[in-house]
Short mmCIF file of C-alpha atoms in Angstrom, two decimals:
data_model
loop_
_atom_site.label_atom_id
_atom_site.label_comp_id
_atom_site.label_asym_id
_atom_site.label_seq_id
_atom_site.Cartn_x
_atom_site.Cartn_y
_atom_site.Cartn_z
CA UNK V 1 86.46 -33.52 35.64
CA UNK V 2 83.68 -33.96 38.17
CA UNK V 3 81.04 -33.68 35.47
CA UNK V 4 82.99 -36.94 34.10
CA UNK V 5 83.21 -38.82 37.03
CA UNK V 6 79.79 -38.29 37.43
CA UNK V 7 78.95 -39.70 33.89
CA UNK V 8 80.54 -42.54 34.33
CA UNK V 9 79.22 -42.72 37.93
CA UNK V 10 75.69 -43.29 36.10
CA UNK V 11 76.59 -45.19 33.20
CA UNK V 12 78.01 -47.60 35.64
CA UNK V 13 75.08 -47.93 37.67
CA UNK V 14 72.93 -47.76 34.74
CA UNK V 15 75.08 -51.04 33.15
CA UNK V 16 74.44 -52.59 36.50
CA UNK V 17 71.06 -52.57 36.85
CA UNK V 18 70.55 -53.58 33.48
CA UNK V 19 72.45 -56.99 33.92
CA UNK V 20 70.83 -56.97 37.69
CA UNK V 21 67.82 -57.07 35.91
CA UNK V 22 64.98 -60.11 36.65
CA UNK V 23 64.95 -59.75 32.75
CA UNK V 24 68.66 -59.60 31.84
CA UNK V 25 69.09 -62.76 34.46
CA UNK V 26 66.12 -64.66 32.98
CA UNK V 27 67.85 -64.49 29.76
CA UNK V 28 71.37 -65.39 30.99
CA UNK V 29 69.53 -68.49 32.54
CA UNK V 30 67.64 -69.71 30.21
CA UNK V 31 67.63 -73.37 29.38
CA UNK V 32 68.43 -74.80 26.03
CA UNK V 33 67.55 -77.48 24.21
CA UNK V 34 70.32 -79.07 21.76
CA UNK V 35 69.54 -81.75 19.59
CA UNK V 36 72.58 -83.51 18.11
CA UNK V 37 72.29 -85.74 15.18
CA UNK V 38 74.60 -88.26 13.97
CA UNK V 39 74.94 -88.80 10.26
CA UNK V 40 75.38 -92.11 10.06
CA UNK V 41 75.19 -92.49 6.21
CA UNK V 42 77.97 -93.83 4.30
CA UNK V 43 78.97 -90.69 2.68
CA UNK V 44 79.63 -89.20 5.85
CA UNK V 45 83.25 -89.23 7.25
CA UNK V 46 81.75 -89.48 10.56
CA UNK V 47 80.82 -93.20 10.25
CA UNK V 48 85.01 -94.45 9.29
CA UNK V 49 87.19 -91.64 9.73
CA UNK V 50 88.50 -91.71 13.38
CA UNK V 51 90.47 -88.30 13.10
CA UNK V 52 87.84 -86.76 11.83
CA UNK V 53 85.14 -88.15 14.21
CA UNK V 54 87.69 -86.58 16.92
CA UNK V 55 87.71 -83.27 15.37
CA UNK V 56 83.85 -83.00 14.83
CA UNK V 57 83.18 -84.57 18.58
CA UNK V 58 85.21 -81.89 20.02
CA UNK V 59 83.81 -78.65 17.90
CA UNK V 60 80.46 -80.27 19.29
CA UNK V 61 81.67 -80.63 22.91
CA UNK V 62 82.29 -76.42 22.64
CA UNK V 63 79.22 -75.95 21.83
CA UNK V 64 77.42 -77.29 24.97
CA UNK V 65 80.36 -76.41 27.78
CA UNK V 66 78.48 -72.79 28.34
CA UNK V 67 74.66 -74.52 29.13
CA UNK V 68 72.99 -73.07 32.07
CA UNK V 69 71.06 -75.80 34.69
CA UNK V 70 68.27 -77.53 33.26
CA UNK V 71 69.32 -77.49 29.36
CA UNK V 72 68.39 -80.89 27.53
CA UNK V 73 70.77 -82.62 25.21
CA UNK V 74 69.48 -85.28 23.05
CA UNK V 75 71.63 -87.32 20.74
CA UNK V 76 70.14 -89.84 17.79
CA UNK V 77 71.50 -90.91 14.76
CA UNK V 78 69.81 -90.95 11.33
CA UNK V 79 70.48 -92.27 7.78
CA UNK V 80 67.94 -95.08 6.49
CA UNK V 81 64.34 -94.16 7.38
CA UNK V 82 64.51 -97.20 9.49
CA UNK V 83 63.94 -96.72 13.29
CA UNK V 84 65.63 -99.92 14.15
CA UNK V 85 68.82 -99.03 12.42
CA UNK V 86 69.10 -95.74 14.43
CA UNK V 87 67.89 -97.26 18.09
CA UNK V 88 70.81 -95.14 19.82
CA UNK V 89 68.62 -92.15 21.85
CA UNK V 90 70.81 -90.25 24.34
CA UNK V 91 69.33 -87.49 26.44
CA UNK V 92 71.14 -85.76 29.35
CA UNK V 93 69.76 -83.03 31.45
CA UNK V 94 72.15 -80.69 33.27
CA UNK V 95 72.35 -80.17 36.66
CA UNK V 96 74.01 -79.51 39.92
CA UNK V 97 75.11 -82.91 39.39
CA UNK V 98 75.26 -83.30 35.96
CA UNK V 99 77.57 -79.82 34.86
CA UNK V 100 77.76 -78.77 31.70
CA UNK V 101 81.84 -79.99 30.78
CA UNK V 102 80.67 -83.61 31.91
CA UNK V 103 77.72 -83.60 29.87
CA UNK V 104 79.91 -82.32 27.08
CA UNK V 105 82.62 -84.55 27.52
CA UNK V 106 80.05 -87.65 27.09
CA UNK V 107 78.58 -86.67 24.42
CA UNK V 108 81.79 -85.78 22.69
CA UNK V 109 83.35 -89.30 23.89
CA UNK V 110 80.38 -90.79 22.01
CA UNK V 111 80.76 -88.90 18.75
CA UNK V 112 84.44 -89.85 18.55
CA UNK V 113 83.56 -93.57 19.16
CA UNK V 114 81.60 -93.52 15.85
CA UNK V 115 83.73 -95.38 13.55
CA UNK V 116 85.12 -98.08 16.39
CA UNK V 117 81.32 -98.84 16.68
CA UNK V 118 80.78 -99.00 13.54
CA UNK V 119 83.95 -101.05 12.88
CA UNK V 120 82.40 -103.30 15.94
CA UNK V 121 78.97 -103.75 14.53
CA UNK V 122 77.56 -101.98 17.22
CA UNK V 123 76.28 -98.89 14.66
CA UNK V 124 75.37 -99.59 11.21
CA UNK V 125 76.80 -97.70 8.27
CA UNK V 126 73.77 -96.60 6.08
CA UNK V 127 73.15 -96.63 2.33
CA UNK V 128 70.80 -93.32 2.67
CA UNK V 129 70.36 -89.61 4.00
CA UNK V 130 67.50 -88.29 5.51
CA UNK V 131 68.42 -85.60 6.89
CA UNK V 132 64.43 -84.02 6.34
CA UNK V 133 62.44 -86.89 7.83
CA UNK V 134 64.63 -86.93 11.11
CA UNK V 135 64.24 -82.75 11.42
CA UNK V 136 60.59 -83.45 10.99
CA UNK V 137 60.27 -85.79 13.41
CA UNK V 138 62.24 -83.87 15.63
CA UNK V 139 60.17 -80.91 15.55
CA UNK V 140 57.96 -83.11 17.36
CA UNK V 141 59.81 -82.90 20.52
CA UNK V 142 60.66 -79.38 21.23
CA UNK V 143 58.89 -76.27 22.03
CA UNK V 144 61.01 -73.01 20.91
CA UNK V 145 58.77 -71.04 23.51
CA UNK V 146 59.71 -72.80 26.20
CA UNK V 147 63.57 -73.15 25.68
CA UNK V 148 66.08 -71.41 23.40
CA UNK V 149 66.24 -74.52 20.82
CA UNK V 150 69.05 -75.68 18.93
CA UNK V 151 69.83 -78.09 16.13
CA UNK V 152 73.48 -79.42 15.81
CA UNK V 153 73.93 -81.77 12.68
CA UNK V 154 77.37 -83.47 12.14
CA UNK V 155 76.52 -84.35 8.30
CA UNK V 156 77.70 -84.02 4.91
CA UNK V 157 74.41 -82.38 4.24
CA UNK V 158 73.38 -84.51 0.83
CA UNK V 159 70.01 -85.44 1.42
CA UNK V 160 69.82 -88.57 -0.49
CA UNK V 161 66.35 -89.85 -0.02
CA UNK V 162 62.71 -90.32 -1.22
CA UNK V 163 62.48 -86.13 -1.23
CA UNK V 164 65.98 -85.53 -3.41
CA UNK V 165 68.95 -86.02 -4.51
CA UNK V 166 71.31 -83.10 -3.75
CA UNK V 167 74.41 -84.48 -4.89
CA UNK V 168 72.50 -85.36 -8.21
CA UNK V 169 71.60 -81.49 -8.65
CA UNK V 170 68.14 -81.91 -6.58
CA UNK V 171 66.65 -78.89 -4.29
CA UNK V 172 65.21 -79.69 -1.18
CA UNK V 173 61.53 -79.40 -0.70
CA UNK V 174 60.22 -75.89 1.37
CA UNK V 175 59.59 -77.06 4.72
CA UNK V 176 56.79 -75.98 6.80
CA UNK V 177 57.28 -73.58 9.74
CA UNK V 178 58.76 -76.74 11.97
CA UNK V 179 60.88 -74.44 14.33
CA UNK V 180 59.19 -71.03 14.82
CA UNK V 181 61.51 -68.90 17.02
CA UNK V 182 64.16 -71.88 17.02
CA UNK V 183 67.82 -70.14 17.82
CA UNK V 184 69.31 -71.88 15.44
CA UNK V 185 70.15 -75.01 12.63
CA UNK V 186 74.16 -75.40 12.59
CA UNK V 187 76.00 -78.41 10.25
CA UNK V 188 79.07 -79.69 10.67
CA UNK V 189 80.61 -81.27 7.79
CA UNK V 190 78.50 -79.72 5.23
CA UNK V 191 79.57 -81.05 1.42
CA UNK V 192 82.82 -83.34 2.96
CA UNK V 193 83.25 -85.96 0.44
CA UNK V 194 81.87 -84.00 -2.08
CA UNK V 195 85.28 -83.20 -3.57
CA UNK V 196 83.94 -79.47 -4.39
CA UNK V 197 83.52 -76.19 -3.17
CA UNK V 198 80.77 -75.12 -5.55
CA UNK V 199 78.74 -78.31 -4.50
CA UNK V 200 79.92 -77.43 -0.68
CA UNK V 201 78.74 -74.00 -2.23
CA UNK V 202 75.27 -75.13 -3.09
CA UNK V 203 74.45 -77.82 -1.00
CA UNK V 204 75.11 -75.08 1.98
CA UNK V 205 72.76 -72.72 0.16
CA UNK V 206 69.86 -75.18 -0.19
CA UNK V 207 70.21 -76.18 3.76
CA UNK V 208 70.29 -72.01 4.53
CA UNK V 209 67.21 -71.64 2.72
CA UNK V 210 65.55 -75.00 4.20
CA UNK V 211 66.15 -73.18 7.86
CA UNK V 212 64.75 -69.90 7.47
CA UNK V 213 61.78 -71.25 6.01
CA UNK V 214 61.90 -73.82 9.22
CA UNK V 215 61.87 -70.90 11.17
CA UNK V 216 65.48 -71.10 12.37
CA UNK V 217 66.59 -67.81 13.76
CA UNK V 218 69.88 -68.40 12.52
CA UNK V 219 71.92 -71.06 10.06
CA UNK V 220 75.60 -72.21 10.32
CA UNK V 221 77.31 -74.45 7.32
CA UNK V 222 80.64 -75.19 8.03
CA UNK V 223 82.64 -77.14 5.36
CA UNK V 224 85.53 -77.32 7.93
CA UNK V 225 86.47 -74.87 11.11
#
């Protein structure tokens, strides 16, 4: 019995000093950068669908509830390779004053007020997808060394621009190494609209593929959750 007590004595203290740890805190702490972008294509629920704006706004808001202090969120919209039909940039830092649930909760309040926008001529619905061009440009602006990067899409994932055609039967073109390190590429929505699994089935195939040649650590397709 002793002999027991005494193992778990030391496995205890072992377990303590691990999370103790300037390494285990360092990771615990470390900031993350999230990009969100907004689909704002005409395919894409997102843009005319309230309930489903709702739904997608609030998986999004779970995903930034947990950020530790100094995390950067930064929200754009994308469609038409047109910068002034996607002028809306939102970037929040958090902080002691800005805590991670009201940072979400903006950013979710936002995503559900999509189609209302839209509906007010405030956003414009787009006629294409370039879902490439805006992750290329957006490799631009983060450094996977110095944060734990992440990439949140709310899209139907059919690229429908200059580089393909996925819902035609196109393949996306092999990207260079944009995110090295990057944590992860996640896409909510992916083949809505599409009216079948085996495109969802594809079309989430071609994006996995497109990541880990990105350099995304990890990819997440999610039809619905």
């Amino acid at each position: 019995m002793r002999l027991f007590r005494n193992a778990c004595a030391a496995a205890l203290a072992a377990s303590l000093s691990l999370a103790l740890s300037p390494a285990g805190a360092d990771e615990t702490l470390r900031p993350q950068t999230v990009i969100i972008g907004l689909d704002m294509s005409k395919s894409n629920p997102l843009v005319e669908d309230p309930a489903y704006a709702a739904r997608v706004a609030q998986r999004t808001a779970a995903e930034l509830e947990t950020l530790s202090l100094k995390s950067r969120v930064m929200l754009r919209t994308f469609g038409s390779y047109d910068t002034s039909a996607n002028a809306l940039k939102v970037d929040e830092v958090v902080s002691a004053r800005s805590k991670p649930q009201a940072v979400a909760e903006g950013m979710s309040a936002i995503i559900a007020a999509v189609p209302r926008l839209v509906q007010e001529g405030k956003l414009k619905a787009q006629g294409y997808t370039n879902v490439v061009s805006f992750l290329e440009n957006m490799s631009q602006l983060v450094d996977c060394d110095a944060s734990e990067v992440r990439v949140i899409l709310l899209t139907d994932g059919f690229e429908d621009s200059e580089y393909t055609k996925l819902a035609s039967g196109g393949s996306l073109p092999m990207p260079e190494r944009l995110y090295p390190g990057c944590a992860e590429m996640m896409m909510l929505g992916v083949g809505q609209g599409g009216g079948s699994p085996s495109a969802t089935k594809r079309v989430r195939e071609q994006w996995a593929q497109w990541a880990e040649a990105a350099g995304f650590e990890k990819f997440t397709g999610l039809y619905d959750w």
